Coordinates of C-alpha atoms in Angstrom, one line a residue:
X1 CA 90.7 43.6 45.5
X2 CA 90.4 40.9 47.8
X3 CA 88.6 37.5 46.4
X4 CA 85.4 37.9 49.3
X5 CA 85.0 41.4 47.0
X6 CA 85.6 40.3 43.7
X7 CA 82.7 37.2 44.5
X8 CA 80.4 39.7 46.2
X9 CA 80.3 42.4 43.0
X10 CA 79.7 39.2 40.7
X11 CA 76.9 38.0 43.0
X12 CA 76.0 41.8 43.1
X13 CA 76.1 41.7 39.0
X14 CA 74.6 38.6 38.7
X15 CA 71.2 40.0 40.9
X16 CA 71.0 42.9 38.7
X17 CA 70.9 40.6 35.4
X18 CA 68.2 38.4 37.2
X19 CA 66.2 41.1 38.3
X20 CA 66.5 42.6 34.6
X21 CA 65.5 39.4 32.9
X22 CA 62.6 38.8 35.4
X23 CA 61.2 42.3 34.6
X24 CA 61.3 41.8 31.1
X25 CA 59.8 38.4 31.1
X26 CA 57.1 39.8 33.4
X27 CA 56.7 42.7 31.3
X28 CA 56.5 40.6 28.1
X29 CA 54.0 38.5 30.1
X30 CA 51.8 41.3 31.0
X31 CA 51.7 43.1 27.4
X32 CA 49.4 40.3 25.9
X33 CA 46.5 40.3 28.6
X34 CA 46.4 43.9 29.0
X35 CA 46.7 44.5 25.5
X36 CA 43.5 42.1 25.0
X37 CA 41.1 44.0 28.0
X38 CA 42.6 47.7 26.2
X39 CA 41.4 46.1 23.0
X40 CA 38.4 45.5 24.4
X41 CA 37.6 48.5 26.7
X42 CA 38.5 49.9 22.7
X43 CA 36.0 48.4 20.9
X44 CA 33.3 50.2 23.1
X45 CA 34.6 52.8 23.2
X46 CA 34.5 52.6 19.3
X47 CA 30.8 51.7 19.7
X48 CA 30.1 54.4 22.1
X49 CA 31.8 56.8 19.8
X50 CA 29.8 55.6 16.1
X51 CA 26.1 55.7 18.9
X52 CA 26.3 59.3 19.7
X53 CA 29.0 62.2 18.3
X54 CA 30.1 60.1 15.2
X55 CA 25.8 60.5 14.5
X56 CA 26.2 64.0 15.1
X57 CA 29.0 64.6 12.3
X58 CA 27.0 62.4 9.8
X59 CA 24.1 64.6 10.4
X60 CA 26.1 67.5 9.6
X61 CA 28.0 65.8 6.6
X62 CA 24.8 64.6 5.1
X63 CA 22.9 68.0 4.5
X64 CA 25.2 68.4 2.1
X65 CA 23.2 66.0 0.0
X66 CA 20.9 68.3 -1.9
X67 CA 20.8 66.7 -5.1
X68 CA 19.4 63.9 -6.7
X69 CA 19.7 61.6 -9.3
X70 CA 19.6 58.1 -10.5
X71 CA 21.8 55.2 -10.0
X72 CA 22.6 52.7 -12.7
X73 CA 23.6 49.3 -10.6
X74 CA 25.6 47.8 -13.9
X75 CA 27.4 45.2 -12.2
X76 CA 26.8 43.9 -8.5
X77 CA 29.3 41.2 -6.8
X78 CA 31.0 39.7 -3.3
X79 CA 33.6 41.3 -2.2
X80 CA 35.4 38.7 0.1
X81 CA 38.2 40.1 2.4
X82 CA 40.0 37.2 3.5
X83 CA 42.6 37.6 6.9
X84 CA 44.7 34.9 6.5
X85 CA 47.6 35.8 8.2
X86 CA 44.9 35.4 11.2
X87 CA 44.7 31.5 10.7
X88 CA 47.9 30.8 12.0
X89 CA 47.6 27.3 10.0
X90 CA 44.3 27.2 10.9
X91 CA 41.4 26.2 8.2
X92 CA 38.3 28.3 9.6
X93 CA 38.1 31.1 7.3
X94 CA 34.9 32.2 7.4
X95 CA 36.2 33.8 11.1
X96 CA 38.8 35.7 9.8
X97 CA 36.2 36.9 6.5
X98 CA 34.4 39.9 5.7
X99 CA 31.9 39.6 2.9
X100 CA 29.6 42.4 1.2
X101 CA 27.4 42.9 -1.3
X102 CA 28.8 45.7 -3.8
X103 CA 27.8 47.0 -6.9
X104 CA 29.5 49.6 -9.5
X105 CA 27.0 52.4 -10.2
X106 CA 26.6 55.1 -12.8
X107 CA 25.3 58.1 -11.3
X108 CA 23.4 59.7 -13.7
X109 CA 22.1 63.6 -12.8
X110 CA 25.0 65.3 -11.6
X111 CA 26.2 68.7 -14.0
X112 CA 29.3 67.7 -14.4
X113 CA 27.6 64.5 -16.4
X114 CA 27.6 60.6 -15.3
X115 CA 29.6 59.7 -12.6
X116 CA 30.5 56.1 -11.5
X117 CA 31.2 55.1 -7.8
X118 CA 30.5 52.1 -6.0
X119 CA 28.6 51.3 -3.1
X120 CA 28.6 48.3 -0.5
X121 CA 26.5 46.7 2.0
X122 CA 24.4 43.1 3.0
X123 CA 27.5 43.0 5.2
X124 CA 28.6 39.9 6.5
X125 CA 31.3 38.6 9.1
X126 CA 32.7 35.3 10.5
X127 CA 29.2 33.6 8.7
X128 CA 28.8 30.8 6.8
X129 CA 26.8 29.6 4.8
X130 CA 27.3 33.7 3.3
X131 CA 23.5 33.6 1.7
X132 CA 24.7 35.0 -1.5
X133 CA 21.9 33.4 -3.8
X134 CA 19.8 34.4 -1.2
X135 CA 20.4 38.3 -0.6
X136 CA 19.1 40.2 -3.8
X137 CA 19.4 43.7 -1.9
X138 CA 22.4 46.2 -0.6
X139 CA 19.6 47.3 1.7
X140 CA 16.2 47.9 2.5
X141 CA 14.8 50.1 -0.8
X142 CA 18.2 49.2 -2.6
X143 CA 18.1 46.3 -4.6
X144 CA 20.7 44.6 -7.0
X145 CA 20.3 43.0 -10.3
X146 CA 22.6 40.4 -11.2
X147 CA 22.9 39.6 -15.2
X148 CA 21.5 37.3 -16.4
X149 CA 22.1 34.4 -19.0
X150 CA 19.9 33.4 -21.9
X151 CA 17.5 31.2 -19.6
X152 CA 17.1 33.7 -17.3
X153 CA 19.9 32.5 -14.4
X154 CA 22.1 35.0 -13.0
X155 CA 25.6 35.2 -13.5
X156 CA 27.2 35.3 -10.0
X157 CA 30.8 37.3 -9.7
X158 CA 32.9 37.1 -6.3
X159 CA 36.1 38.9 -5.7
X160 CA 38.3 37.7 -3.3
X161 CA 41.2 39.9 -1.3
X162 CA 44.6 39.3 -3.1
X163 CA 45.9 35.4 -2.4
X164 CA 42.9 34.3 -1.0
X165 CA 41.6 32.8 -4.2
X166 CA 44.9 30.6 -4.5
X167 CA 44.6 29.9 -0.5
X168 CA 41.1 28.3 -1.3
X169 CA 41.8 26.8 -4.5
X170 CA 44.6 25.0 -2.7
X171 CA 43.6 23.8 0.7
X172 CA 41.4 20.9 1.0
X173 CA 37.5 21.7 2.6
X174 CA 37.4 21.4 6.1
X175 CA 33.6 20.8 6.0
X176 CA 32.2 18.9 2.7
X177 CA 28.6 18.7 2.5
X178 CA 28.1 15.9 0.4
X179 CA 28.4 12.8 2.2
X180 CA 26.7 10.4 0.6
X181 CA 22.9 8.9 1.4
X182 CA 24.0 5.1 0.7
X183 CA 27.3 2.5 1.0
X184 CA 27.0 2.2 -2.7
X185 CA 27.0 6.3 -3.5
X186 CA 30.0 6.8 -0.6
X187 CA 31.9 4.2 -2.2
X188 CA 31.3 5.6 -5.7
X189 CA 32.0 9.2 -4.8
X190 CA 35.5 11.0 -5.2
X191 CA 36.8 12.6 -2.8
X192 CA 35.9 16.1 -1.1
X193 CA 37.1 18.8 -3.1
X194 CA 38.8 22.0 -2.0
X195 CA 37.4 25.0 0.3
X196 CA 36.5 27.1 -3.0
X197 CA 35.2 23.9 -4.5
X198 CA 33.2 23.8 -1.3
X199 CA 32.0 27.6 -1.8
X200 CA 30.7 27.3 -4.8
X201 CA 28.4 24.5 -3.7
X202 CA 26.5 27.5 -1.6
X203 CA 26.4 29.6 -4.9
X204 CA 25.2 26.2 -7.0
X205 CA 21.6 26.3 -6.2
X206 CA 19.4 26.6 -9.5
X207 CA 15.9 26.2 -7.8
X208 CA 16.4 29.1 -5.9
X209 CA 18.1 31.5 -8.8
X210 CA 14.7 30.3 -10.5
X211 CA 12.2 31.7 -7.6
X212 CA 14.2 34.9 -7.2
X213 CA 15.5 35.8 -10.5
X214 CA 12.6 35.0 -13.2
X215 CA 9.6 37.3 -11.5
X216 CA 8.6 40.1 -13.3
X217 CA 9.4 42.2 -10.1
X218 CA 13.3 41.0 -9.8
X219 CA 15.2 44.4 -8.8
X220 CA 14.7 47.1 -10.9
X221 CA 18.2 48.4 -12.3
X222 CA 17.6 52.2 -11.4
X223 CA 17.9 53.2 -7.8
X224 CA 17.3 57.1 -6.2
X225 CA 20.4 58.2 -5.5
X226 CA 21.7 61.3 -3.2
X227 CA 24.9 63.2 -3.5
X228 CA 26.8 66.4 -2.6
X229 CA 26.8 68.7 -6.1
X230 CA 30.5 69.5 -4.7
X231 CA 31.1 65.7 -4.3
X232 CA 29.0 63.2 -6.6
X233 CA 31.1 60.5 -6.4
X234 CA 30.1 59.8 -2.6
X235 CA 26.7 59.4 -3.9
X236 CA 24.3 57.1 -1.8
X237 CA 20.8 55.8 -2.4
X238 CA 18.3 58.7 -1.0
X239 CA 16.5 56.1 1.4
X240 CA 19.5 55.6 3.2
X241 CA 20.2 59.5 3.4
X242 CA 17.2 59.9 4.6
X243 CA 17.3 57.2 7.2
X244 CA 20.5 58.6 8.6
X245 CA 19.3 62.2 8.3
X246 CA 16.4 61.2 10.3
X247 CA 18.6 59.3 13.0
X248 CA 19.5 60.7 16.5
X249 CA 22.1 60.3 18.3
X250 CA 21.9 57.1 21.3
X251 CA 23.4 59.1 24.5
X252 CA 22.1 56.2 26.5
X253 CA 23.9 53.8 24.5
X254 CA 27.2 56.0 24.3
X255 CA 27.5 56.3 28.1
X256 CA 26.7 52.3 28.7
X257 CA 29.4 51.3 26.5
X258 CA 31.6 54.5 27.3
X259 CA 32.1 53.5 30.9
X260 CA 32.3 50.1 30.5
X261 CA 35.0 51.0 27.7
X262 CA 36.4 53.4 29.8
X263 CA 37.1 51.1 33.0
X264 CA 38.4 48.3 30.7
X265 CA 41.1 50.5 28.7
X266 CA 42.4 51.9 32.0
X267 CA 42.4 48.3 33.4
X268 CA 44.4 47.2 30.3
X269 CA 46.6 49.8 30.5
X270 CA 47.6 49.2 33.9
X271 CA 47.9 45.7 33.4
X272 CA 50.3 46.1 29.8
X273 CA 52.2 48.9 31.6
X274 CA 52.7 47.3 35.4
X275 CA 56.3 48.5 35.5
X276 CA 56.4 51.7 33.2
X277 CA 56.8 54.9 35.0
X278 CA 53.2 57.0 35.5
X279 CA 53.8 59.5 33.1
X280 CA 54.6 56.9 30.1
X281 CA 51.4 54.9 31.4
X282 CA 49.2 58.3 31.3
X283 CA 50.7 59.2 27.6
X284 CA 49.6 55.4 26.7
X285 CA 46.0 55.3 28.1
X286 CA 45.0 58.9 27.4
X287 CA 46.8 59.8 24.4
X288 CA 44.4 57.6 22.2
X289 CA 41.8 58.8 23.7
X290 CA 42.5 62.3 22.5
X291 CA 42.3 60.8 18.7
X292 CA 39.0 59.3 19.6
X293 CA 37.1 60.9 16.4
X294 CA 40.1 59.5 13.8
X295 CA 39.9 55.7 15.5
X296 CA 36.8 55.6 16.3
X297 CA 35.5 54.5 13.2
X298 CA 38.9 52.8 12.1
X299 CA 39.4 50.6 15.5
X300 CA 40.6 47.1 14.1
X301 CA 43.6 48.1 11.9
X302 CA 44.8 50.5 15.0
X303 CA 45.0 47.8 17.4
X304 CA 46.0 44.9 15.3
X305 CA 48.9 46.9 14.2
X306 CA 49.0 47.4 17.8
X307 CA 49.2 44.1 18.8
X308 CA 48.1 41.2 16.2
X309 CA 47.2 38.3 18.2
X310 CA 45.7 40.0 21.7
X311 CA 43.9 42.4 19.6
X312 CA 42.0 40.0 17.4
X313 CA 39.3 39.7 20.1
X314 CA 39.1 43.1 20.3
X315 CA 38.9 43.5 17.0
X316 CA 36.4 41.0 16.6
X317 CA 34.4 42.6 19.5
X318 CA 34.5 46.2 17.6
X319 CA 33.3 44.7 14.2
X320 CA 30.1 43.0 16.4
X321 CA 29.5 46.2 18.3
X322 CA 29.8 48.7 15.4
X323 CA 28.1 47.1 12.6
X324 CA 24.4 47.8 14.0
X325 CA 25.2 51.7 13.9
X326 CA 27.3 52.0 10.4
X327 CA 25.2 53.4 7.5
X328 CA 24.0 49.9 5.9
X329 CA 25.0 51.1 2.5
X330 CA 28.8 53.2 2.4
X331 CA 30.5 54.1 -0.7
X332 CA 34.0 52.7 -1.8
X333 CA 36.7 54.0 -3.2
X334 CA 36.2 52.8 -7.5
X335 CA 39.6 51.3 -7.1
X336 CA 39.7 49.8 -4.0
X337 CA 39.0 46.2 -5.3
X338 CA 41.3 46.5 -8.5
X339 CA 43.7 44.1 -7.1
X340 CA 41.4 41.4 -5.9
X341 CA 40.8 38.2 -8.1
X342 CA 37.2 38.1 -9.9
X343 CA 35.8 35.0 -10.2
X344 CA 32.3 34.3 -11.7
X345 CA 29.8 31.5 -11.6
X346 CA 26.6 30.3 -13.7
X347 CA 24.8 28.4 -15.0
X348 CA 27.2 26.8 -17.6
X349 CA 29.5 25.5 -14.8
X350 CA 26.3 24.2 -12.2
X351 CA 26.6 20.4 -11.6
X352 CA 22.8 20.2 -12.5
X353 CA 22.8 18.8 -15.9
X354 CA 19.1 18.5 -16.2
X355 CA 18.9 22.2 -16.3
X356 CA 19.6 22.2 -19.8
X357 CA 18.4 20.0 -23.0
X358 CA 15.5 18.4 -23.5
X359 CA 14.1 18.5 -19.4
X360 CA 15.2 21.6 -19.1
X361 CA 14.1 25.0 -18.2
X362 CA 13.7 28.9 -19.8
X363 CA 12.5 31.6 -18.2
X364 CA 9.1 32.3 -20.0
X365 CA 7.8 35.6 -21.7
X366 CA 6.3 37.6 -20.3
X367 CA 7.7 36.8 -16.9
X368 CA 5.8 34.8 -14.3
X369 CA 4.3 37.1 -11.6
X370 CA 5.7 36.0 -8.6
X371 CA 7.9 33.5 -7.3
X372 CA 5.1 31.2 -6.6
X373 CA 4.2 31.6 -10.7
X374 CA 8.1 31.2 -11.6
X375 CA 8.3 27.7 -9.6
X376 CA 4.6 27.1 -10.9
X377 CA 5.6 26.9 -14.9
X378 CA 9.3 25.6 -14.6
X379 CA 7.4 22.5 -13.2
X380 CA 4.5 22.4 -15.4
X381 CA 7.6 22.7 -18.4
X382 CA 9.0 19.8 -17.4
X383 CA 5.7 17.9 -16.6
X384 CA 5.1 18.3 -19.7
X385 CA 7.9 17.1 -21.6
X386 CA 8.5 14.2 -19.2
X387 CA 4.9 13.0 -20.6
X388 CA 5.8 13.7 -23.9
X389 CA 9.2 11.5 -23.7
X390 CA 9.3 8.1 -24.2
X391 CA 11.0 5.3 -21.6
X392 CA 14.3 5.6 -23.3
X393 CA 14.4 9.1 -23.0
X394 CA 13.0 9.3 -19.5
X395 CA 15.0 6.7 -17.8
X396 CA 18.4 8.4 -18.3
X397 CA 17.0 11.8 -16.3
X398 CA 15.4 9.4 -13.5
X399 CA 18.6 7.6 -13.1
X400 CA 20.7 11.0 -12.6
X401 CA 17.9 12.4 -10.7
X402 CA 18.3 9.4 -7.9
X403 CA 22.0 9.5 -8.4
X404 CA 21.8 13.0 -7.5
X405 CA 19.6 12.5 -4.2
X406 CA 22.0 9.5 -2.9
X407 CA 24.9 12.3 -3.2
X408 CA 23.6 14.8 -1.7
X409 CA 22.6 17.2 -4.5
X410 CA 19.2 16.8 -4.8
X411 CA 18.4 20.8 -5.2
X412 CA 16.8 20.2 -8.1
X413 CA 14.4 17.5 -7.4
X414 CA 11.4 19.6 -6.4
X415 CA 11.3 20.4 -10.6
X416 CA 10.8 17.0 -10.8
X417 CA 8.7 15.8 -8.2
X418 CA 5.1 16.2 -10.2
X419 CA 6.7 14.7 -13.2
X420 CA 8.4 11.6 -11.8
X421 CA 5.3 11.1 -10.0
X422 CA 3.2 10.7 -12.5
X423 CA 5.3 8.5 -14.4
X424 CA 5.5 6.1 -11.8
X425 CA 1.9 5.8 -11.4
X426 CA 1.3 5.5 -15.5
X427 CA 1.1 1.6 -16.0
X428 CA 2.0 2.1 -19.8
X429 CA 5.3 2.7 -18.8
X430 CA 8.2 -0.2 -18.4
X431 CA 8.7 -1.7 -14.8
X432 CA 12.4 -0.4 -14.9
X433 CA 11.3 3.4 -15.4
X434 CA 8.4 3.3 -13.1
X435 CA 10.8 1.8 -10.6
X436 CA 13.5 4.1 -10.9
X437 CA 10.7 7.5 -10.4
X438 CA 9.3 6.1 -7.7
X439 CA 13.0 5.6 -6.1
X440 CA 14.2 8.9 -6.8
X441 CA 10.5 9.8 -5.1
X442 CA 11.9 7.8 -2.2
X443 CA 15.6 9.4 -2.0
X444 CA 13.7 12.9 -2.4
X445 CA 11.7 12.2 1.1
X446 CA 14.6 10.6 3.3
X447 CA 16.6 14.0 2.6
X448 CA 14.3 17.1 1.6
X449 CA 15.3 20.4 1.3
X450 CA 12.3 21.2 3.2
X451 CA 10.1 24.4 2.7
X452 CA 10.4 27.1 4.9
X453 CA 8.2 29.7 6.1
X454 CA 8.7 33.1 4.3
X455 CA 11.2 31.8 1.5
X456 CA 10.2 32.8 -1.9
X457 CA 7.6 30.3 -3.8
X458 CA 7.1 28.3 -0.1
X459 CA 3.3 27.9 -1.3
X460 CA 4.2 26.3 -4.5
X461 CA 6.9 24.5 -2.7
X462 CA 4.4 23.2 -0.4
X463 CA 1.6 22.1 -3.0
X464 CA 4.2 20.1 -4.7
X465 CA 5.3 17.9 -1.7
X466 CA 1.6 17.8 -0.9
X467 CA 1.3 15.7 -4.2
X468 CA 3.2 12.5 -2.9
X469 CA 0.4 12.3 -0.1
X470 CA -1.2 10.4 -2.3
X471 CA 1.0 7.7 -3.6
X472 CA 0.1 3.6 -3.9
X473 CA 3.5 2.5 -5.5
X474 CA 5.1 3.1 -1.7
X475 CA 3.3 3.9 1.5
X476 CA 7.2 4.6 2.8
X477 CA 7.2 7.8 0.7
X478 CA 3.4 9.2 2.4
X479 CA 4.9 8.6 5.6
X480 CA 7.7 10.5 4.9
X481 CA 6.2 13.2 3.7
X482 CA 3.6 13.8 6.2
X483 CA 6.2 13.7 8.3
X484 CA 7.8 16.7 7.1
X485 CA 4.7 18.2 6.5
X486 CA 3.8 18.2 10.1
X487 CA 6.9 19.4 11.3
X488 CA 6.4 22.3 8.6
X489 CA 2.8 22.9 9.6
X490 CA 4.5 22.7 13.3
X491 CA 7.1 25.2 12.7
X492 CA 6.8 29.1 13.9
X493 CA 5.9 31.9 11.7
X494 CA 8.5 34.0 10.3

C-alpha cells in the first residue's frame, strides 16, 4: 500500500473518531436539558393525572370504608425527610426538606380488636420557619395532642431521615437569628450555633405553647375514624373520607396541565434523544406514558433515578403541582420511620429560665377558657408575685429579662410586661430596680414580637402593649408603642 493510501485511511480513521466523539459530546450535552423539559412536561402530567382518573379510583377505593370507629392520637411528631445528597455542599436544607405532621393512632372499633397505624399530614416543603409550635392539626376536623409536662407545656418530638440529624448537628447555621440589639450584647454573645441549634430556636417559643396548649379546648385525643372492615390498618379520619368521597374529578384542570405536559415531554424527548433512531425515541416518550396510573402518583423518585440533577426541577415542580390534590391526611406504613432519629424538646431544655421557680408559670385548674384566658392568668401569676418580691429578688429577673431582649430572645417578655411596669412606676422601690424595668420596658419596644391579627390570645396580647401607653418614667417607650400600635391597627384583616 502506497504512503498517499496509508495517510488517506488514517485521515479516513481519524474523521470517524471525531465524528464519534462529537456525537457523544453532543448527545451527552443534549441529555441534561431535555431531560429537565421531560421532567417537567412529567410533573403535569402527574398533576393532570392525581386532578381527574387518579380521583376516580379514590372514589372507588374509598366506598370500601363502611365502618367506623375511633382513633387514639397517642403520640404525634415531625417527620423531617432531609435530601442531602441534593445539596451538593450546599447549606439550604429547608429546599431539599419535606416535613409533616404525623401521629401513631390506635384504632379502636374494628372486630378483629385495636389496631394501630399512623397517619400524616400539615405537609410542608422547601419552608422555613416549618410553624411546628404553630400547627396543632393534621387537618381541618383532625387535631393532634402533644403531651404535656407537669406545667402544662408540650413535649415536642421530631424525627429526622437517617443522617440528617448528624448533618445538622454538625454544620454550622447558615442563618442565626440572634444578632444582638447592642455593641455590648454582640460583643458578649458566643458564637452562632449549629443548623439544629438553629432549629430548635423555632420550636423554643414558651408564650406561644402557653396560648395554644393550656385552653380547656386544646385537641381532644379521640378522632372519627374510617376504614375498610377487610383493611383497618389504612384507616383515615371520616371527615377526610368524606371530603374525598364527596370530591369530583377536575377534567378542566386534567386537560390544561395534560397538554401542556404533553407538548413539554415530547419536546424533551426530542431534545434528550436528537440522534437516537425514531423507534428508540417512540419507546422512550410513549412507553412512560403507558405506566401513567403507577407514576403518576410516584413522579419524583422515577425521574430522579432517571436523572438526579435535571430532574430536581421537575421534581420540585411535581411536589408544587400535586400537593393541592393529595388527600391532606394519608396513612403510613407503622414502620416506615423506624430508622429515623427521634429527637424531643421541652420545656426542661428552653433557654427561658424564668419559666420556672419563683416567676414562673403552671397551667391553672380548671383550665383557662380560651387563649385570651390562658395569656390572661399566666400574667396576672406573675403580676402577682413580682409585687410580692422584694428588690433583691426582683432585680435578678429584670436583669435577665433585658439581657434577654438585647439578644434577641425576648419571647417571653409580654409575661412580664404588666409586672415590670408596675414596678417601675412604684417609688418604694430602689432606683437600680426601677431603672432596670423600665429598661427592659425600653428593649421590649425597640424589638417586639408584635401581635398579629388572628393569632391565638391577639386581644390579650394587645391590651398588654396597650398598658405602656401610659408611662411617665420614658416618653421614648409611648412613642414606641404607639407606633406599633398604629401599624397593627393599620394592618389587614386576616
Amino acid at each position: 500500500m502506497s504512503g498517499g493510501a496509508r495517510h488517506g485511511r488514517a485521515n479516513a480513521l481519524a474523521g470517524r473518531a471525531a465524528r464519534f466523539g462529537l456525537g457523544w459530546l453532543l448527545d451527552k450535552l443534549r441529555w441534561g436539558p431535555g431531560i429537565l423539559f421531560v421532567g417537567i412536561g412529567g410533573a403535569f402530567l402527574s398533576g393532570a393525572w392525581l386532578a381527574g382518573p387518579e380521583r376516580l379510583v379514590l372514589a372507588h377505593s374509598l366506598e370500601r370504608f363502611t365502618a367506623r370507629g375511633e382513633g387514639h392520637a397517642s403520640r404525634p411528631f415531625w417527620a423531617f425527610e432531609v435530601d442531602i445528597d441534593r445539596l451538593h455542599g450546599g447549606w439550604n436544607w429547608p429546599a431539599v426538606t419535606s416535613a409533616e405532621l404525623c401521629t401513631e393512632v390506635e384504632v379502636r372499633g374494628p372486630a378483629t380488636g385495636a389496631v394501630h397505624t399512623v397517619v400524616c399530614g400539615a405537609r410542608h416543603a422547601r419552608h422555613a420557619p416549618w410553624e411546628i409550635v404553630e400547627t396543632v392539626s393534621l387537618a381541618p376536623d383532625t387535631p393532634i395532642a402533644w403531651r404535656r409536662d407537669e406545667r402544662g407545656f408540650p413535649r415536642y418530638e421530631v424525627r429526622f431521615s437517617p443522617g440528617a440529624a448528624a448533618w445538622l448537628g454538625e454544620r454550622p447555621a447558615g442563618f442565626w437569628p440572634l444578632v444582638g440589639q447592642s455593641d455590648e450584647a454582640r460583643a458578649a454573645m458566643p458564637p452562632p450555633g449549629t443548623e439544629l441549634d438553629a432549629f430548635w430556636l423555632e420550636v423554643d417559643r414558651p408564650l406561644e405553647w402557653l396560648v395554644r396548649w393550656w385552653p380547656a379546648e386544646a385537641a381532644p385525643r379521640l378522632v372519627p375514624m374510617a376504614f375498610d372492615p377487610v383493611d383497618p390498618q389504612g384507616a383515615l379520619p371520616a371527615s377526610v373520607v368524606e371530603d374525598a368521597r364527596a370530591l369530583r374529578p377536575a377534567w378542566a384542570m386534567t386537560a390544561a396541565l395534560g397538554v401542556f405536559g404533553l407538548v413539554t415531554w415530547f419536546v424533551g424527548w426530542g431534545y434528550a434523544m436528537g440522534g437516537a433512531p425514531r423507534t428508540r425515541f417512540l419507546v422512550a416518550a410513549i412507553g412512560p406514558l403507558l405506566a401513567l396510573p403507577w407514576w403518576g402518583s410516584h413522579f419524583e423518585p422515577v425521574l430522579l433515578w432517571l436523572e438526579p440533577r435535571a430532574g430536581e426541577v421537575g421534581a420540585d415542580i411535581a411536589r408544587d403541582i400535586t400537593e393541592g390534590l393529595r388527600l391532606p391526611v394519608e396513612v403510613r406504613d407503622p414502620f416506615a420511620f423506624a430508622r429515623y432519629d427521634r429527637l424531643a424538646f421541652d420545656a426542661s431544655r428552653s433557654y427561658y429560665d424564668p419559666l420556672g421557680g419563683r416567676f414562673g408559670v403552671a397551667r391553672p385548674e380548671p383550665p383557662p377558657a380560651d387563649a385570651d384566658a390562658a395569656l390572661g392568668s399566666a400574667v396576672a401569676m406573675v403580676s402577682t408575685a413580682m409585687d410580692a418580691a422584694d428588690d433583691a429578688a426582683l432585680l435578678p429577673l429584670l436583669e435577665r429579662l433585658r439581657q434577654d431582649e438585647l439578644v434577641d430572645r425576648g419571647q417571653l417578655g409580654l409575661l412580664y410586661l404588666d409586672g415590670a411596669r408596675r414596678v417601675a412606676l412604684d417609688e418604694r422601690r430602689a432606683p437600680d430596680v426601677r431603672w432596670t424595668a423600665a429598661s427592659f420596658l425600653w428593649w421590649l419596644t425597640v424589638t417586639p414580637v408584635e401581635p398579629r391579627r388572628g393569632e391565638p390570645a391577639f386581644a390579650t396580647r394587645l391590651a398588654l402593649w396597650k398598658q405602656l401607653l401610659d408611662f411617665p418614667p420614658d416618653p421614648a417607650v409611648v412613642n414606641m408603642t404607639r407606633s406599633m400600635l398604629e401599624r397593627i391597627e393599620a394592618s389587614p384583616a386576616s
